[in-house]
Each structure stands twice: as structure tokens, then as C-alpha cells.
Coordinates of C-alpha atoms in Angstrom, one line a residue:
M1 CA -26.9 9.4 20.4
K2 CA -30.1 11.5 20.2
I3 CA -30.8 14.7 18.3
R4 CA -31.9 17.3 20.8
Y5 CA -31.6 20.6 18.9
L6 CA -31.6 21.5 15.2
E7 CA -30.7 24.7 13.4
I8 CA -31.2 25.2 9.6
V9 CA -30.3 28.4 7.7
N10 CA -30.9 28.9 3.9
F11 CA -31.7 25.3 3.0
R12 CA -34.3 24.8 0.3
G13 CA -37.6 26.4 1.5
I14 CA -36.3 27.2 4.9
K15 CA -34.7 30.5 5.6
N16 CA -34.4 29.9 9.4
L17 CA -35.3 27.2 11.8
A18 CA -34.2 26.6 15.4
T19 CA -36.0 23.9 17.4
S20 CA -35.7 21.3 20.1
F21 CA -36.6 17.6 19.8
N22 CA -37.5 16.3 23.3
G23 CA -38.9 12.9 22.5
N24 CA -37.5 9.6 21.1
F25 CA -40.2 9.2 18.5
T26 CA -40.8 12.5 16.7
C27 CA -43.5 12.9 14.0
L28 CA -43.7 16.1 12.0
I29 CA -47.1 17.1 10.7
G30 CA -48.4 20.1 8.7
S31 CA -49.7 21.0 5.3
G32 CA -47.8 20.5 2.1
D33 CA -44.7 22.6 1.6
S34 CA -44.4 23.3 5.3
G35 CA -40.8 22.1 5.5
K36 CA -41.2 18.6 6.9
S37 CA -39.3 16.7 4.3
S38 CA -36.6 19.4 4.2
I39 CA -36.0 18.9 7.9
I40 CA -35.5 15.1 7.3
T41 CA -33.2 15.8 4.4
A42 CA -31.2 18.4 6.3
I43 CA -30.5 15.9 9.2
D44 CA -29.6 13.2 6.7
Y45 CA -27.1 15.5 5.0
A46 CA -25.5 16.6 8.3
L47 CA -25.1 13.1 9.9
S48 CA -25.0 10.6 7.0
P49 CA -21.7 8.8 6.4
R50 CA -22.0 9.4 2.7
W51 CA -19.2 11.4 1.2
N52 CA -20.7 12.2 -2.2
I53 CA -23.7 14.4 -1.4
S54 CA -24.7 16.4 -4.4
I55 CA -25.7 20.0 -3.8
E56 CA -27.3 22.3 -6.5
D57 CA -28.2 26.0 -6.6
S58 CA -31.8 25.0 -6.0
D59 CA -30.8 23.7 -2.5
F60 CA -30.2 27.3 -1.4
Y61 CA -33.1 29.3 -0.1
N62 CA -34.5 31.2 -3.1
Q63 CA -31.3 30.0 -4.9
E64 CA -29.4 32.8 -3.1
I65 CA -26.0 31.1 -3.4
D66 CA -24.2 34.0 -1.7
E67 CA -25.9 33.0 1.5
P68 CA -24.3 29.7 2.6
I69 CA -26.3 26.7 3.7
S70 CA -25.8 25.9 7.3
I71 CA -27.3 22.9 9.2
T72 CA -26.3 22.4 12.8
V73 CA -27.4 19.2 14.6
T74 CA -26.8 19.0 18.3
L75 CA -26.7 15.5 19.8
A76 CA -26.7 14.2 23.4
E77 CA -27.3 11.0 25.4
W78 CA -24.5 8.9 23.9
D79 CA -23.5 5.5 25.1
A80 CA -20.3 6.1 27.0
S81 CA -19.8 2.3 27.5
N82 CA -19.4 1.8 23.7
A83 CA -15.7 1.5 22.7
E84 CA -16.2 3.4 19.4
V85 CA -18.0 6.2 21.2
R86 CA -15.2 6.5 23.7
K87 CA -12.7 6.6 20.9
F88 CA -14.7 9.3 19.1
F89 CA -14.6 11.5 22.3
G90 CA -11.0 10.8 22.9
E91 CA -8.7 13.8 23.7
S92 CA -7.0 13.5 20.3
R93 CA -10.3 13.6 18.5
F94 CA -13.5 15.4 19.7
G95 CA -13.3 15.3 23.5
Q96 CA -12.5 19.0 23.7
F97 CA -15.7 19.8 21.7
I98 CA -18.2 18.6 24.3
G99 CA -20.5 21.5 25.3
G100 CA -23.7 22.0 27.2
L101 CA -27.3 21.9 26.1
G102 CA -29.7 24.6 27.4
L103 CA -33.3 25.5 26.6
N104 CA -32.2 27.7 23.7
G105 CA -29.7 25.3 22.2
P106 CA -26.0 24.4 22.6
E107 CA -23.8 26.3 25.0
P108 CA -20.0 26.4 25.3
E109 CA -19.9 24.5 28.6
P110 CA -22.4 22.3 30.4
A111 CA -24.1 24.2 33.3
T112 CA -25.0 22.4 36.5
G113 CA -27.8 19.9 35.7
E114 CA -27.5 20.4 31.9
P115 CA -26.8 17.4 29.6
E116 CA -23.6 17.3 27.7
C117 CA -23.8 17.6 23.9
I118 CA -21.9 17.8 20.7
S119 CA -22.8 19.8 17.6
V120 CA -22.3 18.8 13.9
L121 CA -22.1 21.5 11.3
F122 CA -22.9 20.9 7.7
Q123 CA -22.0 23.9 5.5
V124 CA -22.1 24.6 1.8
D125 CA -21.2 27.8 0.0
K126 CA -21.5 28.8 -3.6
S127 CA -18.7 26.4 -4.6
L128 CA -21.3 23.7 -3.9
E129 CA -18.7 21.7 -2.0
P130 CA -20.1 20.2 1.3
K131 CA -18.1 20.4 4.4
W132 CA -18.6 18.8 7.8
F133 CA -17.3 20.0 11.2
I134 CA -17.7 19.4 14.8
K135 CA -18.5 22.8 16.3
K136 CA -18.1 24.4 19.6
G137 CA -18.8 28.1 19.7
S138 CA -16.6 29.5 16.9
E139 CA -14.2 26.6 17.0
L140 CA -14.4 24.0 14.2
K141 CA -12.8 20.7 13.5
A142 CA -13.3 18.7 10.3
L143 CA -15.4 15.6 10.5
S144 CA -14.9 12.8 8.0
A145 CA -17.4 10.5 6.4
G146 CA -16.0 7.5 8.4
E147 CA -16.3 9.4 11.6
R148 CA -19.9 10.3 10.9
S149 CA -20.8 6.6 11.0
I150 CA -20.7 6.8 14.8
F151 CA -24.1 8.5 14.7
G152 CA -25.8 5.4 13.3
L153 CA -28.1 7.4 11.0
G154 CA -30.2 5.7 8.5
K155 CA -32.8 7.2 6.2
I156 CA -35.8 5.1 5.0
D157 CA -37.7 6.6 2.1
T158 CA -39.0 5.6 -1.3
H159 CA -35.5 4.6 -2.5
L160 CA -35.2 1.3 -0.6
D161 CA -33.6 -1.1 -3.0
N162 CA -30.0 -0.3 -2.1
N163 CA -30.7 -1.4 1.5
F164 CA -30.7 -5.0 0.3
T165 CA -27.3 -4.9 -1.4
W166 CA -23.7 -4.8 -0.2
G167 CA -22.6 -1.4 -1.6
R168 CA -20.8 1.7 -0.4
N169 CA -22.3 2.8 3.0
T170 CA -25.5 0.7 2.4
L171 CA -27.2 -0.8 5.5
L172 CA -26.0 -4.3 4.7
T173 CA -22.3 -3.1 4.4
R174 CA -22.6 -1.2 7.6
L175 CA -24.1 -4.2 9.4
S176 CA -21.4 -6.6 8.0
T177 CA -18.4 -7.6 10.1
Q178 CA -14.8 -7.8 8.9
D179 CA -15.2 -11.6 8.6
D180 CA -17.8 -11.0 5.8
N181 CA -15.0 -9.5 3.6
V182 CA -17.4 -8.7 0.7
N183 CA -14.6 -7.7 -1.7
A184 CA -12.9 -11.1 -1.3
I185 CA -16.1 -12.9 -1.9
L186 CA -16.7 -11.0 -5.1
A187 CA -13.1 -11.6 -6.3
N188 CA -13.6 -15.4 -5.7
I189 CA -16.8 -15.3 -7.7
A190 CA -14.9 -13.7 -10.6
R191 CA -12.1 -16.3 -10.4
G192 CA -14.6 -19.1 -10.5
L193 CA -16.3 -17.7 -13.6
K194 CA -13.0 -17.5 -15.3
A195 CA -12.3 -21.1 -14.7
T196 CA -15.8 -22.2 -15.7
P197 CA -16.1 -23.6 -19.3
L198 CA -18.3 -21.3 -21.3
S199 CA -20.0 -21.7 -24.7
L200 CA -18.5 -18.9 -26.8
T201 CA -19.0 -20.3 -30.3
G202 CA -19.7 -17.0 -32.0
C203 CA -16.8 -15.3 -30.2
E204 CA -14.4 -18.1 -31.0
A205 CA -15.0 -17.8 -34.8
T206 CA -14.3 -14.1 -34.5
A207 CA -11.1 -14.8 -32.5
T208 CA -9.9 -17.3 -35.2
S209 CA -10.4 -14.8 -38.0
I210 CA -8.5 -12.1 -36.0
K211 CA -5.6 -14.6 -35.5
T212 CA -5.5 -15.2 -39.3
E213 CA -5.6 -11.5 -40.1
S214 CA -3.0 -10.6 -37.5
E215 CA -0.5 -13.1 -38.9
K216 CA -0.9 -11.4 -42.3
F217 CA 0.4 -8.2 -40.5
G218 CA 3.3 -10.1 -39.1
V219 CA 2.0 -10.7 -35.6
Q220 CA 2.6 -14.4 -34.6
V221 CA 0.4 -15.7 -31.8
A222 CA -0.1 -19.3 -30.7
Q223 CA -3.8 -19.0 -30.3
I224 CA -6.4 -16.3 -29.8
T225 CA -9.4 -17.4 -27.7
P226 CA -12.2 -15.6 -25.9
K227 CA -11.8 -15.8 -22.1
L228 CA -12.8 -13.7 -19.2
D229 CA -10.2 -11.1 -18.2
L230 CA -10.1 -11.3 -14.4
Q231 CA -8.7 -7.7 -14.1
K232 CA -11.5 -6.3 -16.2
L233 CA -14.2 -8.5 -14.7
S234 CA -15.8 -6.1 -12.3
F235 CA -18.8 -6.8 -10.1
A236 CA -20.5 -3.8 -8.7
A237 CA -20.9 -4.3 -5.0
G238 CA -24.7 -4.1 -5.5
A239 CA -24.5 -7.3 -7.5
L240 CA -24.5 -9.2 -4.2
A241 CA -28.0 -8.8 -2.7
L242 CA -30.4 -10.4 -0.3
H243 CA -33.0 -12.8 -1.8
N244 CA -36.2 -14.4 -0.7
E245 CA -35.3 -17.9 -2.1
E246 CA -34.7 -17.0 -5.8
I247 CA -36.4 -13.6 -5.7
P248 CA -34.4 -10.4 -4.9
L249 CA -35.9 -8.6 -1.9
R250 CA -35.9 -5.5 -4.1
N251 CA -38.9 -7.1 -5.9
L252 CA -41.0 -7.0 -2.8
G253 CA -43.7 -4.3 -2.4
T254 CA -42.9 -0.9 -1.0
G255 CA -44.4 -1.6 2.4
S256 CA -42.6 -4.9 2.9
K257 CA -39.3 -3.3 1.8
K258 CA -39.9 -0.5 4.3
L259 CA -40.5 -2.9 7.2
I260 CA -37.4 -5.0 6.4
S261 CA -35.3 -1.8 6.1
C262 CA -36.6 -0.7 9.6
A263 CA -35.7 -4.1 11.0
M264 CA -32.2 -3.9 9.5
Q265 CA -31.7 -0.3 10.8
L266 CA -32.6 -1.5 14.2
K267 CA -29.6 -3.9 14.3
L268 CA -27.2 -1.1 13.6
H269 CA -25.2 0.0 16.7
D270 CA -27.3 -2.5 18.7
G271 CA -30.4 -0.3 18.1
R272 CA -28.8 2.8 19.6
N273 CA -29.1 4.8 16.4
I274 CA -31.1 7.5 14.5
T275 CA -33.7 6.6 12.0
L276 CA -35.3 9.0 9.5
I277 CA -38.5 8.0 7.7
D278 CA -40.1 10.4 5.2
E279 CA -43.9 9.6 5.0
L280 CA -44.0 6.6 7.4
E281 CA -47.3 5.4 6.1
L282 CA -46.2 5.1 2.5
G283 CA -47.0 1.6 1.1
L284 CA -48.5 0.3 4.4
E285 CA -52.0 -0.7 5.4
P286 CA -53.3 0.7 8.7
H287 CA -52.6 -2.5 10.7
R288 CA -49.0 -2.6 9.5
I289 CA -48.6 1.1 10.3
R290 CA -49.7 0.4 13.8
G291 CA -47.3 -2.5 14.1
L292 CA -44.4 -0.6 12.7
I293 CA -45.0 2.3 15.1
K294 CA -45.3 0.0 18.1
N295 CA -42.0 -1.8 17.2
L296 CA -40.1 1.5 16.6
K297 CA -41.3 3.0 19.9
S298 CA -40.2 -0.1 21.8
T299 CA -36.5 0.3 20.8
Q300 CA -33.7 2.4 22.0
Q301 CA -33.3 4.3 18.8
Q302 CA -34.5 7.8 18.0
V303 CA -37.0 8.0 15.2
I304 CA -37.9 11.2 13.3
T305 CA -40.6 10.8 10.7
T306 CA -43.2 12.8 8.7
T307 CA -46.7 11.8 7.9
H308 CA -49.9 12.7 6.1
S309 CA -51.8 9.9 7.6
A310 CA -54.6 10.2 10.3
V311 CA -53.8 6.6 11.2
V312 CA -50.3 7.6 12.3
L313 CA -51.5 10.5 14.4
R314 CA -54.0 8.4 16.3
E315 CA -51.2 6.0 17.3
L316 CA -49.0 8.7 18.9
T317 CA -48.9 10.2 22.4
V318 CA -49.0 14.0 22.7
S319 CA -47.6 14.1 26.3
E320 CA -44.5 12.2 25.2
N321 CA -43.6 14.9 22.6
E322 CA -44.3 12.5 19.7
L323 CA -46.2 15.1 17.6
Y324 CA -44.8 18.4 16.2
V325 CA -46.6 20.7 13.9
C326 CA -44.6 22.7 11.3
R327 CA -45.6 26.2 10.2
I328 CA -43.6 28.2 7.7
D329 CA -44.3 31.9 6.9
E330 CA -43.8 33.7 3.5
D331 CA -40.3 34.7 4.5
G332 CA -39.2 31.1 5.1
N333 CA -39.1 31.2 8.9
L334 CA -40.1 27.8 10.0
K335 CA -41.6 27.1 13.5
V336 CA -41.9 23.6 14.9
K337 CA -44.1 23.2 17.9
S338 CA -44.9 20.2 20.1
L339 CA -48.6 19.5 20.6
S340 CA -47.7 18.9 24.2
E341 CA -47.4 22.6 24.7
V342 CA -51.1 23.0 24.2
P343 CA -53.4 21.5 26.9
D344 CA -55.8 18.7 26.2
C345 CA -54.8 17.8 22.6
Q346 CA -54.8 14.1 22.9
G347 CA -58.6 13.7 22.6
P348 CA -58.9 15.9 19.6
I349 CA -56.1 14.1 17.9
R350 CA -57.9 10.8 18.2
S351 CA -61.3 12.2 17.2
N352 CA -60.3 14.7 14.5
A353 CA -56.9 13.5 13.3
E354 CA -57.6 14.6 9.7
A355 CA -58.1 18.2 10.8
F356 CA -54.5 18.5 12.1
L357 CA -53.1 17.7 8.6
G358 CA -54.4 20.8 7.0
K359 CA -53.4 24.4 7.1
K360 CA -56.9 25.9 7.7
V361 CA -59.4 24.3 10.0
I362 CA -63.2 25.0 10.2
V363 CA -64.4 24.0 13.6
C364 CA -68.0 22.7 13.1
E365 CA -70.5 22.4 15.9
G366 CA -71.5 19.0 14.9
Q367 CA -72.0 16.5 12.1
T368 CA -74.8 18.5 10.5
E369 CA -72.3 21.4 9.8
V370 CA -69.7 19.1 8.5
G371 CA -72.2 17.6 6.0
C372 CA -73.3 21.1 5.0
L373 CA -69.7 22.1 4.2
R374 CA -69.1 18.9 2.2
A375 CA -72.2 19.7 0.2
L376 CA -71.1 23.3 -0.2
D377 CA -67.8 22.2 -1.7
S378 CA -69.6 20.1 -4.3
Y379 CA -72.0 22.9 -5.0
K380 CA -69.2 25.4 -5.6
V381 CA -67.3 22.9 -7.8
S382 CA -70.4 22.6 -9.9
L383 CA -70.1 26.4 -10.4
N384 CA -66.5 26.0 -11.5
E385 CA -65.1 27.4 -8.3
I386 CA -61.9 26.0 -6.6
P387 CA -62.7 23.1 -4.3
V388 CA -61.8 23.1 -0.6
W389 CA -59.5 20.1 -0.8
T390 CA -57.0 22.0 -3.0
L391 CA -56.7 24.8 -0.3
N392 CA -55.4 22.7 2.6
T393 CA -58.7 23.2 4.5
A394 CA -60.0 20.6 6.9
Y395 CA -63.2 20.2 9.0
Y396 CA -63.2 19.6 12.7
N397 CA -66.2 18.1 14.4
A398 CA -66.5 19.6 17.8
A399 CA -69.4 17.3 18.7
G400 CA -71.3 20.0 20.6
A401 CA -71.4 23.7 21.1
G402 CA -69.8 23.4 24.5
N403 CA -66.6 22.0 22.9
I404 CA -66.1 24.8 20.2
K405 CA -64.2 27.3 22.2
A406 CA -61.6 24.9 23.6
A407 CA -61.0 23.3 20.2
A408 CA -60.7 26.6 18.3
T409 CA -58.3 28.0 21.0
A410 CA -56.0 25.0 20.8
L411 CA -55.9 24.9 17.0
N412 CA -55.2 28.7 16.9
E413 CA -52.4 28.3 19.4
L414 CA -50.8 25.6 17.3
G415 CA -50.7 28.0 14.3
Y416 CA -53.6 26.8 12.3
N417 CA -55.9 29.4 10.5
V418 CA -59.2 28.7 12.3
A419 CA -62.9 29.5 11.5
I420 CA -66.0 28.4 13.3
L421 CA -69.4 27.4 11.9
C422 CA -72.1 27.0 14.5
D423 CA -75.6 27.6 15.7
S424 CA -76.6 30.6 17.9
D425 CA -79.3 28.8 19.9
E426 CA -77.3 27.5 22.8
P427 CA -75.7 30.6 24.4
T428 CA -74.9 28.7 27.6
Q429 CA -72.6 26.4 25.6
F430 CA -71.2 28.9 23.1
S431 CA -72.1 32.6 23.6
A432 CA -71.6 35.8 21.7
A433 CA -69.0 36.7 24.3
D434 CA -67.1 33.5 23.4
A435 CA -67.2 34.4 19.8
T436 CA -65.9 37.9 20.4
A437 CA -63.0 36.5 22.5
L438 CA -62.0 34.2 19.8
E439 CA -62.3 36.8 17.1
A440 CA -59.8 38.9 19.1
L441 CA -57.3 36.0 18.6
G442 CA -57.9 36.0 14.9
V443 CA -60.4 33.2 14.7
Q444 CA -63.3 33.9 12.2
V445 CA -66.7 33.0 13.6
F446 CA -69.7 32.3 11.4
M447 CA -72.9 31.9 13.5
W448 CA -76.6 31.9 12.5
E449 CA -78.5 34.9 13.7
H450 CA -81.6 35.2 15.9
D451 CA -80.9 32.2 18.2
R452 CA -81.2 29.8 15.3
S453 CA -79.9 26.4 14.5
I454 CA -78.6 25.5 11.0
E455 CA -81.9 23.7 10.4
Q456 CA -83.9 26.7 11.4
Q457 CA -81.9 29.0 9.2
L458 CA -82.2 26.6 6.3
L459 CA -86.0 26.5 6.6
A460 CA -86.2 30.2 7.0
D461 CA -84.4 30.8 3.7
L462 CA -85.2 27.8 1.5
S463 CA -87.3 28.4 -1.6
W464 CA -90.8 27.4 -0.5
T465 CA -91.5 25.5 -3.7
S466 CA -88.6 23.2 -2.7
L467 CA -90.1 22.3 0.7
N468 CA -91.8 19.1 -0.5
G469 CA -88.5 17.9 -2.1
L470 CA -86.6 18.7 1.1
I471 CA -88.9 16.6 3.2
E472 CA -88.6 13.7 0.8
I473 CA -84.8 13.8 1.0
A474 CA -84.9 14.1 4.8
A475 CA -87.2 11.1 5.0
D476 CA -85.0 9.1 2.6
V477 CA -81.8 9.6 4.7
H478 CA -83.6 9.3 8.1
D479 CA -83.0 6.1 10.1
S480 CA -86.5 5.3 11.0
K481 CA -89.0 8.0 9.9
S482 CA -91.0 8.0 6.7
K483 CA -92.1 11.1 4.8
T484 CA -95.5 10.7 6.5
D485 CA -93.9 10.6 9.9
L486 CA -92.0 13.9 9.2
I487 CA -95.2 15.6 7.9
Q488 CA -97.2 14.4 11.0
A489 CA -94.5 15.8 13.3
V490 CA -95.1 19.3 11.7
Q491 CA -98.9 18.8 11.8
T492 CA -98.8 18.2 15.6
Q493 CA -97.3 21.7 16.0
Q494 CA -99.4 23.5 13.4
A495 CA -103.1 22.9 13.0
G496 CA -104.9 22.8 9.7
L497 CA -102.1 21.4 7.5
T498 CA -103.0 18.9 4.8
D499 CA -100.9 15.8 4.2
N500 CA -99.4 17.4 1.1
P501 CA -96.6 20.0 1.9
S502 CA -97.2 21.5 -1.6
D503 CA -100.6 22.8 -0.3
W504 CA -99.0 24.5 2.8
S505 CA -99.0 28.3 2.8
D506 CA -95.6 30.1 3.2
T507 CA -95.7 31.9 6.5
T508 CA -92.9 33.0 8.8
N509 CA -94.5 31.1 11.7
L510 CA -94.8 27.8 9.7
R511 CA -91.1 28.1 8.6
E512 CA -90.1 28.4 12.3
V513 CA -92.2 25.4 13.2
I514 CA -90.7 23.2 10.5
G515 CA -87.2 24.4 11.4
K516 CA -87.7 23.4 15.1
V517 CA -89.1 20.0 14.1
A518 CA -86.2 19.4 11.7
A519 CA -83.7 20.4 14.5
G520 CA -85.3 18.0 16.9
K521 CA -86.2 20.8 19.3
L522 CA -89.7 19.6 20.2
P523 CA -90.7 17.2 23.0
V524 CA -90.8 13.5 22.0
S525 CA -94.2 12.2 21.1
A526 CA -95.6 9.4 19.0
A527 CA -95.8 11.6 15.9
S528 CA -92.5 13.5 16.5
V529 CA -88.9 12.7 15.9
G530 CA -88.1 14.4 19.2
K531 CA -84.5 15.2 20.0
K532 CA -83.0 13.3 17.1
G533 CA -83.8 15.7 14.3
W534 CA -84.1 15.0 10.7
F535 CA -80.5 14.9 9.5
K536 CA -77.9 14.7 12.2
R537 CA -75.3 12.5 10.5
I538 CA -72.7 13.7 8.1
S539 CA -73.9 11.6 5.2
S540 CA -77.6 12.5 5.7
S541 CA -76.8 16.2 6.2
E542 CA -74.6 16.2 3.0
A543 CA -77.5 14.7 1.0
V544 CA -80.0 17.2 2.3
F545 CA -77.7 20.2 1.5
D546 CA -76.8 18.8 -1.8
F547 CA -80.5 19.2 -2.6
A548 CA -81.1 22.4 -0.8
L549 CA -78.2 24.7 -1.7
P550 CA -79.2 25.3 -5.3
H551 CA -82.7 26.2 -4.0
I552 CA -81.6 29.0 -1.7
N553 CA -81.6 32.6 -2.9
A554 CA -78.2 34.3 -3.0
T555 CA -79.4 37.3 -0.9
T556 CA -80.7 35.2 2.0
P557 CA -78.7 35.2 5.4
F558 CA -78.0 31.5 4.9
K559 CA -76.4 31.9 1.5
E560 CA -74.6 35.1 2.6
K561 CA -73.1 33.4 5.7
L562 CA -71.9 30.4 3.7
D563 CA -70.5 32.7 1.0
S564 CA -68.5 34.7 3.6
L565 CA -67.1 31.4 4.9
W566 CA -66.2 30.3 1.4
D567 CA -64.4 33.6 0.8
W568 CA -62.4 32.9 4.0
I569 CA -61.5 29.5 2.7
Q570 CA -60.4 30.9 -0.7
D571 CA -58.4 33.7 0.8
E572 CA -54.7 32.7 0.8

């Protein structure tokens, strides 16, 4: 069976959620506390064959226990050739509860062309007693733990050790056949121990003294000896576990235990099952993440997982509904949206995967802007301000002004809070009209003024006494140009300059010339860096702005623009 619709009411941080799952591999992404793990847990509670699920007041939304928890999971696409499935849908059981599945969720009867479905309701009121039902409209029928095993649900999280033992409802027990008869095996082990001679010297001395004292009280016994009492000898089912030679599998690393658990889950119901994985990447190196995803996607099972890993995002296919972004508002209303609903998302996912894991995204024109913002973060931290990484803010490298509008529009449509940091010197690629259109959608746009690039704005506002130091830093991080090369590039555009920038006079014209040279806006020549510019990589840009930011006056346009962007980042 496959989960195709999910409704959650009043569960943990979720007040309301209603969403479809259209793919067979579903990965939920979003910032922290966006409801991803609560979705996984809700599905687990509703479909798990466990009978002893413990609910607390804190599981209710805002601990409002007068509003019951309600989780409805609608399933479709079951294997009608399976004998157990046919029995489950027999007339005496749940055959009368088959309904239809429309675009807005389950319906009382299947319409023409609609798939058949069945809905499971998990409900808890303030008594904290969970109840399970099959639901059709207002009609309910109780659903037992044993009956829920038909869904083949397994949850793989950080608590993996039980998967390798024969215990109540563990994976091993569910995979075992009647011929395994685990209880009989454990009983035989106990009988064997009883018949095995044991060295009980200390216990024997105590037993002899008890016999002597008992006889003084008038109790005649032939012999008191220490032996194992078979009726009291109890092995927890978990005592029988899988081993790697002499080492229990529970002693393996987290990643290896996760991979083995996934392999075991695959064997359940011949692979036609539902697997939940919270934080798929946990404990796994990138190459093992890729291998796990490839194996999971090649099976017949449905996988629903969460991630905070860019590696995972790059392995998934948007058009196959494998990626969903979670957004929750202050009232607990959770929206889950497939990235396939927004055009042309696959490329950005591959090139800027990290940006999709935040809550706020700053679309940067290029690597220079990304480096600048990384330096700004460090600079603000040095002033004891809150760093960017604590505020769910990520950087998106648009790799050119012509890509800014499409990237910002897509991110905005997916529910991210979006800002833009870009130059104003390429109006044919990103114009003032483009900025106005995006601002009407709620996107914040931060552009340099007067048709300037970020390098030109920096050179217009930098403390003149810091110019020599800036050129030294730029030369140090440049791939192939020395300080002399950079100075000569300026000299070719401004006559009369000495070889020492400390001797240069501060004029508006000279600042403009240096800014254009730094931006790579001059024709290529033997003495010029041409189109490459002085610091066009993230690392070199970060180094330059690490130096420059403390040397820019707070009242300059450069500092004021960055401070406005910083205020946007800090504004919750």
C-alpha cells in the first residue's frame, strides 16, 4: 500500500495539515521546527502495529488537551493478489470501507477514473488513550494492532538496536516465519541451562546453612541445593539477537545499522511496504548516502524521509515528486509543497542545494556577493551581533545577473523569505523594473546605486588610507597577478600615478577607475586583469571583505545597504 493523502490535527507543533504524497520516494525539507519529524512520527503512530504507544499532554498542539489529536492516513495501490490483503478487505472486515481518492483527499465512493483508497484514523483525547479506526465518511470501525501489520510500516531512526533482536513487533519477529518459533527456542535454551552443571560453591554453602536452620524450626528437607528454576528463568525476547560472528550487530556504527535495517525492511511484505526514515543522512558518508537512495528508489516500497543534507537533495528528482518543502506559520498551519509545482527547480537544487535547507534565502548575483556576506557575518559576530547561521539564512549563488529574477521567483513561490543582493550595472540582465516586480511579491531587493558593481561601490566608500592594504589583499588572493600587476592595471587608465598607492590622491575619478579595474570592466591588455577582476571567487572575496568592512564608514552607501540587509536577516 502507498500513502497518498495525510491529514493531521492538533499534533505536537501542527495545528492543521492536509497534503498529498504523489511519489514513491518522498523527502521532506525545510528549516528546523518546520514539522518534518512530526509528520514522520504521526504516520508511524497511525500505521504502526505497536499497541503500547505512549501519549503525553505535550503531544497535543499547545498542550490543549480538550482538542483531540487526529491523524488520518489515506492509502491506495494495494496488492490485490496478496492473500492477506484480500482477507483484510473481505466483506466481514474492511471491504465496505473502500472509498475514492480525489485531488482534495478521500471521498465516500470512487468516481470514474479515481483510485480506490482506505483511510486509517488515529485519535487521542484527553484520556491519553490511543484509538485506531478504519474510517469512511463518519463511519468508523476499530482497527487492531495485528490488523495494522498489513501496512508493512517500519520506522528507521536513531533507535536501531531493537531491529536486530527477536522482540515484540521488531523487524526480525515480523520477518520470522511460524517455523522459527522463537518462544520454543528460548524455552529449550532455558531447559538446557537447567541441566548444565554449574559452579555454585558460594550459593551451596548458603543453602546448607539454610537447611540446618530450617530443621531447627521443625522443617525436615532431604537437601537444599541451588538450581535454576525453569518457571522463573525468563529470557527477554531481545536476548536472542543477530551477531557478526561473536559481535552483536547493535555494536556496529550508526550508519551500518541504518543500512542493515533498510535491507531488513525491504524483505517485509516482499518489499511492498512503507518505510519511514527520519534524517536519512545520519551516520552515513556521502557515497553511502547515494548508494542507500539508489537502492531505496529501485524497490517497490514507499519511502518517506526527512533530511538536512545537501547531498541527499542533489540525488533526488524534482519531476518525480521526490522533494517537498515544509512551511509552518505561527498558528501551526503546516503547508507541504512539491518542488515539482515550480518550474525549472532541478538545476537550482543541484547547484544551490544548501539554500533550500534554510528559511530565509539571499539570492546573490555571484560568488563575490556570497563572499562579501560571509565576511559580513564574521564582522558582525566580532561586534557581538547574532550570526547568520543561527537565523536559518542561506546564500544562493545565481551565477549571473540574468538568473536572479527566475531564482528569486521560484524560491518565493516555494514559501522561502527571499532577498536579493546584486549590482546595478547590467540593466539588460536585471533591471530596476525586475526589482520592482519582485518587491511587489514580497522579495527584498538590495542593489548598489548609480549603475555600480559591488567592487565599484566598495572603492567609492572605502577609507582611502586602506587602499594600499586592499590592493595587497587582492593580489594575495588573485590567481596570477601580483601587487605590481594590479597597480599597473590602474596606471594604464590613469596617467601620473606612482608605483606606491599610498602616494595617490583621493579623487572621485580615481576611485571610479580603480573600481572598474577591480571589477574587470576594462579591455584585456598586457597590464590589465581584463574581464577576470580582482576577487571573483567566494574565498578571495571573503578575504578582501574581511579586510575592508572595518575600514568603511558607517554613513556610506555601502555600509548602509549592507546594514539594511543585515536588519532583514535579523528580523524574525
